Short mmCIF file of C-alpha atoms in Angstrom, two decimals:
data_model
loop_
_atom_site.label_atom_id
_atom_site.label_comp_id
_atom_site.label_asym_id
_atom_site.label_seq_id
_atom_site.Cartn_x
_atom_site.Cartn_y
_atom_site.Cartn_z
CA MET A 1 53.93 -21.30 22.48
CA THR A 2 52.40 -20.63 25.93
CA LYS A 3 48.72 -22.41 26.35
CA THR A 4 46.43 -20.16 28.29
CA ILE A 5 44.00 -22.13 30.83
CA PRO A 6 41.22 -20.01 31.61
CA THR A 7 40.68 -20.17 35.79
CA ALA A 8 37.48 -19.84 37.59
CA ALA A 9 35.70 -16.58 38.47
CA PRO A 10 37.31 -15.50 41.57
CA ARG A 11 34.85 -16.35 44.70
CA GLY A 12 32.64 -13.00 44.82
CA ALA A 13 32.63 -12.57 41.26
CA PRO A 14 29.86 -10.17 39.91
CA PRO A 15 26.82 -12.55 38.60
CA THR A 16 25.89 -12.44 34.75
CA PRO A 17 22.56 -10.36 34.30
CA HIS A 18 20.70 -13.56 33.88
CA ASP A 19 21.77 -15.14 36.92
CA ALA A 20 20.91 -12.11 38.80
CA ILE A 21 17.26 -12.06 37.68
CA PRO A 22 15.37 -13.33 41.02
CA ALA A 23 13.27 -16.57 40.46
CA SER A 24 10.08 -15.07 41.72
CA LEU A 25 10.11 -12.16 39.38
CA ALA A 26 11.06 -14.42 36.78
CA ALA A 27 7.79 -16.80 37.68
CA ILE A 28 5.74 -13.55 37.67
CA ALA A 29 6.81 -12.65 33.82
CA GLY A 30 5.66 -15.99 33.14
CA VAL A 31 2.47 -15.69 34.51
CA LEU A 32 1.87 -12.66 33.15
CA GLY A 33 3.12 -13.44 29.71
CA ALA A 34 0.39 -16.77 29.93
CA ALA A 35 -2.26 -14.22 31.52
CA VAL A 36 -1.79 -12.25 27.90
CA ALA A 37 -1.85 -15.10 25.79
CA LEU A 38 -5.41 -16.52 27.45
CA ALA A 39 -6.75 -13.05 27.56
CA THR A 40 -5.93 -12.32 23.72
CA GLY A 41 -8.00 -15.09 23.30
CA GLU A 42 -10.70 -14.30 25.09
CA LEU A 43 -10.46 -10.89 23.32
CA PHE A 44 -10.75 -12.55 20.03
CA SER A 45 -13.34 -14.65 20.92
CA GLY A 46 -16.14 -11.87 21.53
CA PHE A 47 -15.61 -10.77 17.72
CA SER A 48 -16.99 -13.64 15.93
CA ARG A 49 -18.99 -16.72 17.02
CA SER A 50 -16.79 -18.90 14.81
CA ILE A 51 -14.18 -17.74 17.00
CA PRO A 52 -14.12 -19.62 20.29
CA SER A 53 -12.60 -19.11 23.56
CA LEU A 54 -9.34 -20.89 23.79
CA VAL A 55 -10.01 -21.86 27.41
CA LEU A 56 -13.32 -23.22 26.54
CA ALA A 57 -12.07 -24.73 23.50
CA VAL A 58 -9.63 -26.56 25.70
CA GLY A 59 -12.40 -27.37 28.07
CA ASP A 60 -13.90 -29.19 25.19
CA VAL A 61 -10.85 -31.28 25.00
CA PHE A 62 -10.97 -32.45 28.55
CA VAL A 63 -14.83 -33.04 28.60
CA ASP A 64 -14.35 -34.78 25.26
CA ASN A 65 -11.91 -37.58 26.50
CA THR A 66 -12.75 -37.57 30.30
CA PRO A 67 -13.82 -41.44 31.14
CA GLY A 68 -16.99 -41.95 32.08
CA ASP A 69 -16.07 -43.01 36.04
CA ALA A 70 -14.33 -39.85 36.15
CA THR A 71 -17.34 -37.99 34.86
CA GLU A 72 -19.42 -39.42 37.74
CA THR A 73 -16.88 -38.91 40.36
CA ALA A 74 -16.53 -35.17 39.09
CA ILE A 75 -20.59 -34.75 39.54
CA ARG A 76 -20.85 -36.64 42.57
CA THR A 77 -18.38 -34.31 44.05
CA LEU A 78 -19.15 -30.86 42.35
CA GLY A 79 -22.47 -31.26 40.98
CA THR A 80 -23.74 -28.01 38.71
CA ASN A 81 -20.08 -26.30 39.66
CA ASP A 82 -18.45 -29.15 37.89
CA LYS A 83 -17.90 -26.90 34.59
CA PRO A 84 -16.86 -23.79 36.77
CA PHE A 85 -14.09 -25.62 38.54
CA LEU A 86 -12.86 -27.12 35.21
CA LEU A 87 -12.15 -23.99 33.55
CA THR A 88 -10.84 -23.15 36.51
CA THR A 89 -8.57 -25.42 36.98
CA ILE A 90 -7.60 -25.07 33.05
CA VAL A 91 -6.72 -21.43 33.69
CA VAL A 92 -4.68 -21.92 37.23
CA ALA A 93 -2.44 -24.91 35.14
CA SER A 94 -2.01 -22.30 32.08
CA LEU A 95 -0.55 -19.53 34.64
CA ALA A 96 1.57 -22.18 36.73
CA LEU A 97 2.75 -23.05 33.32
CA GLY A 98 3.79 -19.74 32.15
CA ALA A 99 5.57 -19.68 36.42
CA LEU A 100 7.83 -22.16 35.25
CA VAL A 101 8.65 -21.29 31.48
CA GLY A 102 9.65 -17.85 33.16
CA VAL A 103 11.63 -19.37 35.97
CA VAL A 104 13.41 -21.63 32.90
CA ALA A 105 13.98 -18.50 30.55
CA ARG A 106 16.25 -16.76 33.14
CA ARG A 107 19.26 -18.80 31.54
CA GLN A 108 17.64 -20.14 28.07
CA ARG A 109 15.82 -17.58 26.68
CA ASN A 110 14.59 -20.14 23.27
CA LYS A 111 12.54 -21.79 26.02
CA VAL A 112 10.16 -19.09 25.72
CA ALA A 113 9.35 -19.38 22.00
CA ILE A 114 9.23 -22.91 21.99
CA SER A 115 6.76 -23.35 25.25
CA LEU A 116 4.63 -20.78 24.09
CA ALA A 117 5.00 -22.34 20.13
CA GLY A 118 3.57 -25.34 22.32
CA PHE A 119 0.66 -23.56 23.63
CA GLY A 120 -0.17 -22.07 20.23
CA LEU A 121 -0.59 -25.36 18.81
CA ILE A 122 -2.50 -26.93 21.65
CA GLY A 123 -4.89 -23.82 21.20
CA GLY A 124 -5.38 -23.60 17.62
CA TRP A 125 -6.22 -27.18 17.53
CA ALA A 126 -8.65 -27.63 20.41
CA ALA A 127 -10.30 -24.13 18.93
CA ALA A 128 -10.20 -25.65 15.21
CA ARG A 129 -12.40 -28.86 16.31
CA VAL A 130 -15.38 -26.70 18.01
CA PRO A 131 -18.47 -27.43 15.98
CA GLY A 132 -19.00 -24.10 14.09
CA ALA A 133 -16.02 -22.81 14.52
CA SER A 134 -13.70 -21.04 11.46
CA THR A 135 -10.60 -23.58 11.34
CA LEU A 136 -8.45 -20.40 10.11
CA TRP A 137 -9.33 -17.84 12.07
CA SER A 138 -9.35 -20.06 15.61
CA TRP A 139 -5.50 -21.09 14.32
CA THR A 140 -4.61 -17.51 13.90
CA SER A 141 -6.13 -15.95 17.18
CA ALA A 142 -4.20 -18.93 18.88
CA VAL A 143 -0.90 -17.98 17.40
CA ILE A 144 -1.02 -14.66 17.79
CA SER A 145 -2.02 -14.91 21.89
CA ALA A 146 0.69 -17.17 22.11
CA ALA A 147 3.41 -14.54 20.18
CA LEU A 148 1.98 -11.98 22.50
CA GLY A 149 2.27 -14.24 25.65
CA ALA A 150 6.09 -14.91 24.49
CA LEU A 151 6.80 -10.83 23.71
CA VAL A 152 5.11 -9.98 27.38
CA ILE A 153 7.90 -12.81 29.26
CA LEU A 154 10.82 -11.67 26.97
CA GLY A 155 10.41 -8.22 27.55
CA LEU A 156 9.47 -8.51 31.18
CA LEU A 157 12.86 -10.59 31.47
CA ARG A 158 14.94 -8.01 29.21
CA ALA A 159 13.64 -5.24 31.97
CA LEU A 160 14.96 -7.38 34.64
CA ASP A 161 18.30 -8.07 32.59
CA ASN A 162 19.14 -4.38 32.26
CA ALA A 163 17.99 -3.46 35.56
CA ALA A 164 20.70 -6.38 36.81
CA ALA A 165 23.08 -4.91 34.18
CA ARG A 166 23.16 -1.29 35.05
CA ALA A 167 23.66 -2.51 38.60
CA GLN A 168 26.87 -4.16 37.82
CA ARG A 169 28.33 -1.31 35.69
CA SER A 170 27.88 0.69 38.52
CA ARG A 171 29.71 -1.83 40.34
CA ARG A 172 27.45 -2.15 42.85
CA ALA A 173 25.49 -5.64 44.34
CA VAL A 174 22.36 -6.02 42.52
CA SER A 175 19.74 -4.09 43.77
CA PRO A 176 16.71 -5.97 44.32
CA ALA A 177 14.77 -2.23 44.39
CA ALA A 178 16.19 -1.41 41.18
CA SER A 179 15.19 -4.51 39.50
CA ARG A 180 11.50 -4.51 41.27
CA ARG A 181 11.11 -0.50 40.24
CA ALA A 182 11.97 -1.46 36.55
CA PHE A 183 9.68 -4.75 36.54
CA LEU A 184 6.76 -3.23 38.18
CA THR A 185 6.63 -0.42 35.32
CA TYR A 186 6.03 -2.99 32.74
CA SER A 187 4.77 -5.83 34.77
CA SER A 188 1.87 -3.12 35.99
CA GLY A 189 1.11 -2.35 31.86
CA ALA A 190 0.74 -6.40 31.33
CA ALA A 191 -1.22 -6.92 34.01
CA VAL A 192 -3.68 -3.94 32.93
CA VAL A 193 -3.38 -5.28 29.00
CA ALA A 194 -4.88 -9.05 30.49
CA LEU A 195 -7.46 -7.91 32.58
CA SER A 196 -8.80 -5.50 30.16
CA ALA A 197 -8.82 -7.90 26.99
CA THR A 198 -10.64 -10.19 28.81
CA GLY A 199 -13.20 -7.96 30.10
CA VAL A 200 -13.50 -6.59 26.52
CA GLY A 201 -13.63 -10.12 24.91
CA ARG A 202 -16.40 -11.71 27.43
CA ALA A 203 -18.37 -8.48 27.32
CA LEU A 204 -18.95 -8.54 23.58
CA ARG A 205 -19.21 -12.29 23.89
CA SER A 206 -22.36 -11.43 26.40
CA SER A 207 -23.26 -8.96 23.71
CA ARG A 208 -24.44 -11.77 21.33
CA SER A 209 -26.83 -13.07 24.21
CA VAL A 210 -30.14 -14.32 22.53
CA SER A 211 -31.83 -13.74 25.65
CA GLY A 212 -33.57 -10.64 24.49
CA ALA A 213 -34.76 -12.72 21.61
CA ARG A 214 -36.17 -15.18 24.25
CA GLU A 215 -37.86 -12.54 26.07
CA LEU A 216 -39.30 -10.75 23.17
CA ILE A 217 -41.48 -14.25 21.98
CA ALA A 218 -42.21 -14.30 25.87
CA ALA A 219 -43.96 -10.59 25.78
CA ARG A 220 -45.34 -11.41 22.31
CA GLY A 221 -47.49 -13.43 23.60
CA VAL A 222 -47.46 -16.47 21.59
CA ASP A 223 -49.60 -19.38 22.52
CA ILE A 224 -46.61 -21.56 23.11
CA VAL A 225 -48.21 -23.70 25.57
CA GLY A 226 -51.84 -24.88 24.18
CA SER A 227 -53.87 -26.52 27.58
CA PRO A 228 -52.19 -24.73 30.73
CA ALA A 229 -51.64 -27.68 33.47
CA ASP A 230 -51.58 -25.08 36.34
CA ALA A 231 -55.30 -25.98 36.88
CA ALA A 232 -54.28 -29.51 36.70
CA VAL A 233 -51.78 -29.09 39.26
CA ALA A 234 -54.18 -26.64 41.37
CA GLN A 235 -56.52 -29.71 41.62
CA LEU A 236 -53.98 -32.11 43.40
CA SER A 237 -53.53 -32.99 46.91
CA ASN A 238 -50.02 -31.63 47.12
CA LEU A 239 -48.26 -31.55 50.15
CA ASP A 240 -46.53 -27.69 49.16
CA SER A 241 -47.20 -26.73 52.75
CA VAL A 242 -44.47 -28.76 54.55
CA ALA A 243 -41.78 -26.66 55.12
CA GLY A 244 -38.67 -27.87 53.61
CA LEU A 245 -40.10 -30.29 51.17
CA SER A 246 -39.63 -29.88 47.33
CA SER A 247 -42.53 -28.28 45.65
CA TYR A 248 -44.38 -30.44 43.02
CA ILE A 249 -43.05 -28.21 40.51
CA THR A 250 -39.56 -27.41 40.21
CA PRO A 251 -38.72 -23.43 39.93
CA ILE A 252 -36.86 -22.17 37.10
CA ALA A 253 -35.77 -19.01 39.34
CA ASN A 254 -31.86 -19.09 40.74
CA ASN A 255 -31.09 -22.23 38.88
CA GLY A 256 -33.75 -24.59 41.25
CA PHE A 257 -34.22 -27.09 38.04
CA TYR A 258 -30.79 -28.83 37.81
CA ARG A 259 -28.71 -28.72 34.51
CA ILE A 260 -26.04 -31.42 33.50
CA ASP A 261 -24.88 -31.58 30.32
CA THR A 262 -21.54 -31.32 28.25
CA ALA A 263 -21.67 -27.74 27.18
CA LEU A 264 -18.85 -25.30 29.08
CA GLU A 265 -20.34 -22.36 27.96
CA ILE A 266 -24.48 -22.09 27.08
CA PRO A 267 -24.92 -21.93 23.09
CA GLN A 268 -26.08 -19.17 21.92
CA VAL A 269 -29.01 -20.10 19.17
CA ASP A 270 -30.76 -17.54 17.23
CA PRO A 271 -34.37 -18.43 16.81
CA THR A 272 -34.64 -16.46 13.78
CA THR A 273 -32.33 -18.53 11.95
CA TRP A 274 -32.69 -21.60 13.52
CA LYS A 275 -33.83 -24.63 12.04
CA LEU A 276 -34.30 -28.19 13.19
CA LYS A 277 -33.69 -30.99 10.44
CA VAL A 278 -35.42 -34.26 10.38
CA GLY A 279 -33.62 -37.00 8.56
CA GLY A 280 -31.78 -40.07 8.25
CA LEU A 281 -33.41 -43.35 7.74
CA VAL A 282 -36.72 -41.65 6.93
CA ASP A 283 -38.71 -41.29 3.45
CA ASN A 284 -39.45 -37.33 3.90
CA PRO A 285 -36.81 -35.47 5.38
CA PHE A 286 -37.62 -32.04 5.80
CA GLU A 287 -36.38 -28.50 8.21
CA ILE A 288 -38.75 -26.95 10.20
CA THR A 289 -38.13 -23.23 11.62
CA TYR A 290 -38.95 -22.02 15.00
CA ASP A 291 -42.18 -20.02 13.59
CA GLU A 292 -43.39 -23.12 12.20
CA ILE A 293 -43.03 -25.21 15.29
CA LEU A 294 -44.72 -22.26 17.05
CA ALA A 295 -47.59 -22.72 14.42
CA MET A 296 -48.16 -26.55 15.31
CA PRO A 297 -51.00 -27.53 17.44
CA GLN A 298 -49.12 -27.09 21.12
CA GLU A 299 -49.38 -29.81 24.23
CA GLU A 300 -48.42 -29.30 27.96
CA HIS A 301 -47.40 -31.92 29.93
CA VAL A 302 -46.00 -32.43 33.75
CA ILE A 303 -42.97 -34.10 33.49
CA THR A 304 -40.13 -35.26 36.29
CA LEU A 305 -36.30 -35.55 34.65
CA SER A 306 -33.35 -36.79 36.16
CA CYS A 307 -29.60 -36.99 35.63
CA VAL A 308 -28.30 -40.76 35.49
CA SER A 309 -25.54 -39.41 37.70
CA ASN A 310 -27.94 -38.69 40.49
CA GLU A 311 -26.62 -39.85 43.67
CA ILE A 312 -29.11 -41.53 46.25
CA GLY A 313 -30.88 -38.62 47.81
CA GLY A 314 -29.25 -36.09 45.58
CA PRO A 315 -30.67 -33.07 43.78
CA LEU A 316 -30.54 -34.06 39.98
CA VAL A 317 -33.88 -34.72 39.64
CA GLY A 318 -36.70 -31.88 38.84
CA ASN A 319 -40.63 -31.64 37.97
CA ALA A 320 -41.72 -29.48 34.99
CA VAL A 321 -44.38 -28.15 33.07
CA TRP A 322 -43.21 -28.53 29.53
CA GLY A 323 -44.77 -27.45 26.48
CA GLY A 324 -44.30 -28.29 22.97
CA VAL A 325 -45.15 -30.82 20.06
CA PRO A 326 -45.36 -34.33 20.34
CA LEU A 327 -42.43 -36.14 19.04
CA ARG A 328 -44.76 -38.39 17.30
CA ALA A 329 -45.97 -35.36 15.16
CA LEU A 330 -42.36 -35.04 13.69
CA LEU A 331 -41.62 -38.61 13.16
CA GLU A 332 -45.05 -39.10 10.99
CA ARG A 333 -43.91 -36.24 8.96
CA ALA A 334 -40.70 -37.64 8.28
CA LYS A 335 -42.14 -41.18 7.63
CA VAL A 336 -39.67 -43.16 9.23
CA ARG A 337 -38.35 -46.44 7.59
CA SER A 338 -38.24 -49.74 9.37
CA THR A 339 -34.68 -49.86 9.58
CA GLY A 340 -34.68 -46.42 11.69
CA VAL A 341 -35.02 -48.24 15.30
CA GLN A 342 -33.27 -45.26 16.95
CA VAL A 343 -34.09 -41.52 17.36
CA VAL A 344 -30.65 -39.64 17.78
CA GLY A 345 -30.94 -36.16 18.71
CA ARG A 346 -27.91 -33.87 17.80
CA SER A 347 -27.27 -30.44 19.48
CA VAL A 348 -25.68 -27.14 18.09
CA ASP A 349 -22.13 -28.30 19.95
CA ASP A 350 -22.56 -31.69 18.69
CA PHE A 351 -23.74 -33.63 21.37
CA THR A 352 -25.93 -36.98 20.77
CA ALA A 353 -28.51 -38.85 22.67
CA GLY A 354 -30.47 -41.80 21.04
CA PHE A 355 -33.41 -44.11 22.05
CA PRO A 356 -35.49 -46.61 20.66
CA THR A 357 -38.06 -45.23 18.28
CA GLU A 358 -40.46 -47.22 19.60
CA ILE A 359 -40.23 -45.20 23.15
CA ALA A 360 -41.52 -42.32 20.82
CA LEU A 361 -44.37 -43.98 19.72
CA ASP A 362 -45.53 -46.22 22.95
CA GLY A 363 -48.12 -43.29 24.11
CA ARG A 364 -45.86 -41.31 26.80
CA HIS A 365 -45.65 -38.02 26.37
CA ALA A 366 -41.79 -37.35 24.30
CA MET A 367 -42.20 -34.22 22.89
CA LEU A 368 -40.12 -31.40 20.85
CA ALA A 369 -40.17 -29.14 23.89
CA VAL A 370 -40.23 -25.29 23.37
CA ALA A 371 -41.48 -24.14 26.92
CA MET A 372 -40.47 -24.88 30.36
CA ASN A 373 -43.21 -23.81 33.13
CA GLY A 374 -44.92 -21.19 30.91
CA GLN A 375 -42.46 -19.83 29.29
CA PRO A 376 -39.80 -20.27 26.61
CA LEU A 377 -37.25 -22.12 27.64
CA PRO A 378 -34.59 -20.48 29.54
CA LEU A 379 -31.51 -20.71 27.86
CA ARG A 380 -29.44 -22.64 30.25
CA HIS A 381 -32.96 -25.64 29.65
CA GLY A 382 -31.97 -25.45 26.06
CA PHE A 383 -33.59 -22.37 24.26
CA PRO A 384 -35.12 -22.38 21.67
CA ALA A 385 -35.65 -25.76 21.52
CA ARG A 386 -35.21 -29.24 23.05
CA LEU A 387 -36.27 -33.35 23.81
CA VAL A 388 -37.88 -34.13 26.66
CA VAL A 389 -38.41 -38.06 27.10
CA PRO A 390 -40.74 -38.94 30.07
CA GLY A 391 -39.15 -42.39 31.55
CA LEU A 392 -35.27 -41.76 30.39
CA TYR A 393 -32.52 -40.61 31.88
CA GLY A 394 -30.98 -37.46 30.08
CA TYR A 395 -27.92 -38.69 28.38
CA VAL A 396 -30.10 -40.85 26.44
CA SER A 397 -32.97 -38.25 25.91
CA ALA A 398 -32.63 -34.88 27.15
CA VAL A 399 -30.90 -32.96 23.82
CA LYS A 400 -30.61 -29.33 24.55
CA TRP A 401 -30.08 -26.66 21.83
CA ILE A 402 -30.99 -29.31 19.06
CA LYS A 403 -30.44 -28.93 15.61
CA GLU A 404 -30.93 -32.51 14.28
CA ILE A 405 -33.06 -35.41 14.87
CA ARG A 406 -31.79 -38.28 12.65
CA LEU A 407 -33.53 -42.07 12.17
CA GLU A 408 -30.22 -44.37 12.72
CA SER A 409 -29.62 -48.17 13.20
CA ALA A 410 -29.29 -49.68 16.49
CA ASP A 411 -25.82 -49.54 15.66
CA TYR A 412 -25.60 -45.87 16.42
CA ASP A 413 -24.15 -44.63 20.09
CA GLY A 414 -24.37 -41.71 21.33
CA TYR A 415 -22.16 -39.53 23.02
CA TRP A 416 -21.87 -41.12 26.61
CA ILE A 417 -21.88 -44.89 25.47
CA PRO A 418 -18.49 -45.16 24.50
CA ARG A 419 -17.63 -43.57 27.53
CA GLY A 420 -18.88 -46.79 29.77
CA TRP A 421 -22.32 -45.89 30.28
CA SER A 422 -25.26 -48.34 29.59
CA LYS A 423 -26.93 -47.78 25.75
CA LEU A 424 -30.57 -48.22 27.50
CA GLY A 425 -31.23 -45.36 30.14
CA PRO A 426 -35.01 -46.08 31.78
CA MET A 427 -35.36 -44.14 34.91
CA LYS A 428 -35.65 -46.51 38.21
CA THR A 429 -37.83 -46.16 41.01
CA MET A 430 -36.53 -43.82 43.76
CA SER A 431 -37.68 -41.92 46.89
CA ARG A 432 -35.93 -39.17 48.79
CA ILE A 433 -36.44 -38.03 51.96
CA ASP A 434 -35.95 -33.81 51.92
CA VAL A 435 -37.16 -33.11 55.95
CA PRO A 436 -35.64 -33.30 58.24
CA ARG A 437 -32.45 -32.81 56.85
CA ASP A 438 -29.23 -35.32 57.20
CA ARG A 439 -27.59 -34.86 60.32
CA ALA A 440 -30.18 -32.43 61.78
CA ARG A 441 -31.07 -31.81 65.30
CA THR A 442 -35.26 -31.67 66.07
CA ALA A 443 -37.35 -31.29 68.97
CA PRO A 444 -39.22 -34.49 70.15
CA GLY A 445 -42.93 -35.03 69.21
CA ARG A 446 -44.92 -34.97 66.40
CA THR A 447 -42.55 -34.92 63.55
CA ALA A 448 -43.06 -34.34 59.32
CA VAL A 449 -40.91 -37.17 57.33
CA ALA A 450 -41.00 -36.07 53.86
CA GLY A 451 -39.71 -35.93 50.50
CA VAL A 452 -40.45 -37.20 47.07
CA ALA A 453 -40.59 -40.34 44.92
CA TRP A 454 -40.61 -41.05 41.35
CA SER A 455 -41.44 -43.94 38.39
CA PRO A 456 -41.72 -42.18 35.23
CA THR A 457 -44.37 -44.04 33.00
CA ARG A 458 -45.14 -46.56 36.04
CA GLY A 459 -46.17 -43.91 38.32
CA ILE A 460 -45.80 -44.54 42.43
CA ALA A 461 -48.13 -46.92 44.44
CA ALA A 462 -46.91 -46.58 47.86
CA VAL A 463 -43.86 -44.99 49.90
CA GLU A 464 -42.73 -46.43 53.37
CA VAL A 465 -41.11 -45.27 55.85
CA GLN A 466 -38.63 -46.97 58.44
CA VAL A 467 -37.28 -45.76 61.46
CA ASP A 468 -34.20 -47.72 62.91
CA GLY A 469 -34.45 -50.66 61.20
CA GLY A 470 -38.54 -51.45 62.62
CA ALA A 471 -41.60 -51.99 60.66
CA TRP A 472 -42.22 -50.18 57.79
CA MET A 473 -44.96 -47.52 57.36
CA PRO A 474 -47.10 -46.21 55.07
CA ALA A 475 -46.65 -42.87 54.18
CA LYS A 476 -49.32 -40.28 53.05
CA LEU A 477 -49.10 -39.56 49.48
CA GLY A 478 -49.63 -36.52 47.30
CA GLY A 479 -51.22 -36.09 44.13
CA ALA A 480 -49.83 -36.50 40.52
CA VAL A 481 -51.34 -34.99 37.20
CA THR A 482 -50.03 -38.40 35.14
CA ALA A 483 -47.70 -41.48 36.28
CA GLU A 484 -44.96 -39.19 34.50
CA THR A 485 -44.47 -36.91 37.33
CA TRP A 486 -42.82 -37.60 40.75
CA LEU A 487 -45.17 -37.08 44.12
CA GLN A 488 -45.05 -35.59 47.53
CA TRP A 489 -45.06 -38.08 50.43
CA VAL A 490 -45.47 -37.40 54.36
CA TYR A 491 -44.95 -39.63 57.90
CA GLU A 492 -46.28 -37.96 60.83
CA TRP A 493 -43.26 -39.45 63.10
CA ASP A 494 -43.75 -39.00 67.14
CA ALA A 495 -39.95 -38.46 67.55
CA THR A 496 -38.57 -39.50 70.47
CA PRO A 497 -35.12 -38.17 72.33
CA GLY A 498 -31.68 -40.04 70.53
CA LYS A 499 -30.43 -40.49 67.92
CA HIS A 500 -32.38 -42.28 65.02
CA VAL A 501 -31.97 -43.66 61.26
CA LEU A 502 -34.90 -42.89 59.19
CA ARG A 503 -34.93 -44.79 55.32
CA VAL A 504 -37.44 -44.51 52.83
CA ARG A 505 -38.41 -46.63 49.99
CA ALA A 506 -41.02 -46.70 47.29
CA THR A 507 -43.51 -49.25 45.11
CA ASP A 508 -44.75 -48.70 41.47
CA LYS A 509 -48.11 -49.31 40.47
CA SER A 510 -46.52 -52.26 38.55
CA GLY A 511 -46.10 -53.55 41.90
CA ALA A 512 -42.75 -53.60 41.32
CA LEU A 513 -40.47 -52.44 44.57
CA GLN A 514 -37.50 -49.84 44.62
CA SER A 515 -34.17 -51.62 44.63
CA SER A 516 -32.37 -51.73 48.37
CA SER A 517 -29.40 -53.22 47.03
CA PHE A 518 -26.91 -50.21 46.67
CA VAL A 519 -25.52 -49.63 42.73
CA ASP A 520 -23.59 -46.74 41.84
CA PRO A 521 -25.10 -44.41 39.11
CA ARG A 522 -22.68 -45.26 36.52
CA PRO A 523 -23.36 -47.43 34.13
CA ASP A 524 -27.16 -46.79 34.48
CA GLY A 525 -28.20 -45.14 37.62
CA ALA A 526 -28.09 -45.52 41.58
CA GLU A 527 -30.73 -47.92 43.72
CA GLY A 528 -30.47 -48.08 47.16
CA PHE A 529 -32.79 -46.72 49.63
CA HIS A 530 -32.29 -43.03 50.78
CA GLU A 531 -31.15 -42.96 54.73
CA ILE A 532 -30.60 -40.16 56.67
CA THR A 533 -29.51 -39.73 60.45
CA ILE A 534 -30.99 -37.42 63.11
CA THR A 535 -31.03 -36.50 66.89
CA VAL A 536 -33.61 -35.70 68.33
CA GLY A 537 -33.63 -33.46 71.88
#
């Protein structure tokens, strides 16, 4: 019997349909499949608070598992744009992986199912771990999203296969035009579906905003603040007239007051159903509603807050009028046990921060705040309630969207402590030059060098300016309502032509001089004199 030996296809033989698919079109098919998967997740998230956005859920995983030094680098580089950058990166990476799946699937279609199954597993796991999420619906939305993404990729590749096969049957060279026409017919539909689903999902999420409830509280004139601080602020010898100088009270509008937290999407907390739990190592645990908090005697205090990640001369610091109830009143009602040496706040997204109980009772104006600058808390700053503790960096105290206060032992560590930040976070004495701006060019003659300085709970006693390494010269100080706020300062300088280096330092009321050693923000806050270089003439 004669054995038939297969021969290689003659040179110039027509390619198989899979081989005929251009890699670029296969990549686009993968991108569209990934886009449909992400968009389906967004659509699901619009129907219920218990179904998280897959993009946000994956983003939360990154936030929770990012080392402390990487977090500091991100904040230093991107500031308050770190969250949009992370979410954009997740979307772009997902689309890029989709493109890779599309290219590989030209010859190995089973890789589509395997790859998208991985997408569903990651998305489902990430969504199910979000606080308040429904495990069943989290996994359901992820599986359906992945399945639809896989179907889109396979459908677009099938359309390209058919175009290539038709070209082969007609014994003509594969027509790129025919492939593109078939591809565009289906891909256009996939793109419309992805964009529509994303838009609808986000619109539905926006419709759940509690901004209307906040506006209603403001409109009905609830007595959120007992004795307005406006009069006290008005009596200060502030320096707001100096052009470019930070105002004594930081405005909220246009994101004037910094926001740094771990929430990728601002939590929407309905004040009509919200309750604050107070418990842990106490003898009288209790819950209290928003209206009950408003019915308590209210206080109002001007307090400066700062992020521990703030660089020397950085913008992550602000001074506001906070209104609410003293934290002391809540702790006294709870009857704290001797073992409850740490106050731990927990937000609705399970962020935690803790500080020594004695700090809440030492006379500083630690408070459960419900108002900011005379209005209910803005959503982005913690509505309906948050903690404000003078003299502590926010990472150990400033819990926004708070849902629980627990008294714990000293062994308990808040969110940032295992990530390499200090257990205690007292704010350091700092000063900043606001004007002139670094690298600015100014005219010779009388020039105002001005800025702000802060040392909450200790207060600022003096600010000095140095020009080109010369003698330290005293600056004129603006007023401060209490030692818990920053103050403005100005130094009138006779500027001479040339390039100059200006530095500033502050002394607090205990007599301690601001540290001159340059220290990175991690683990317990930056140190060093703020320095700028300007050109005169």
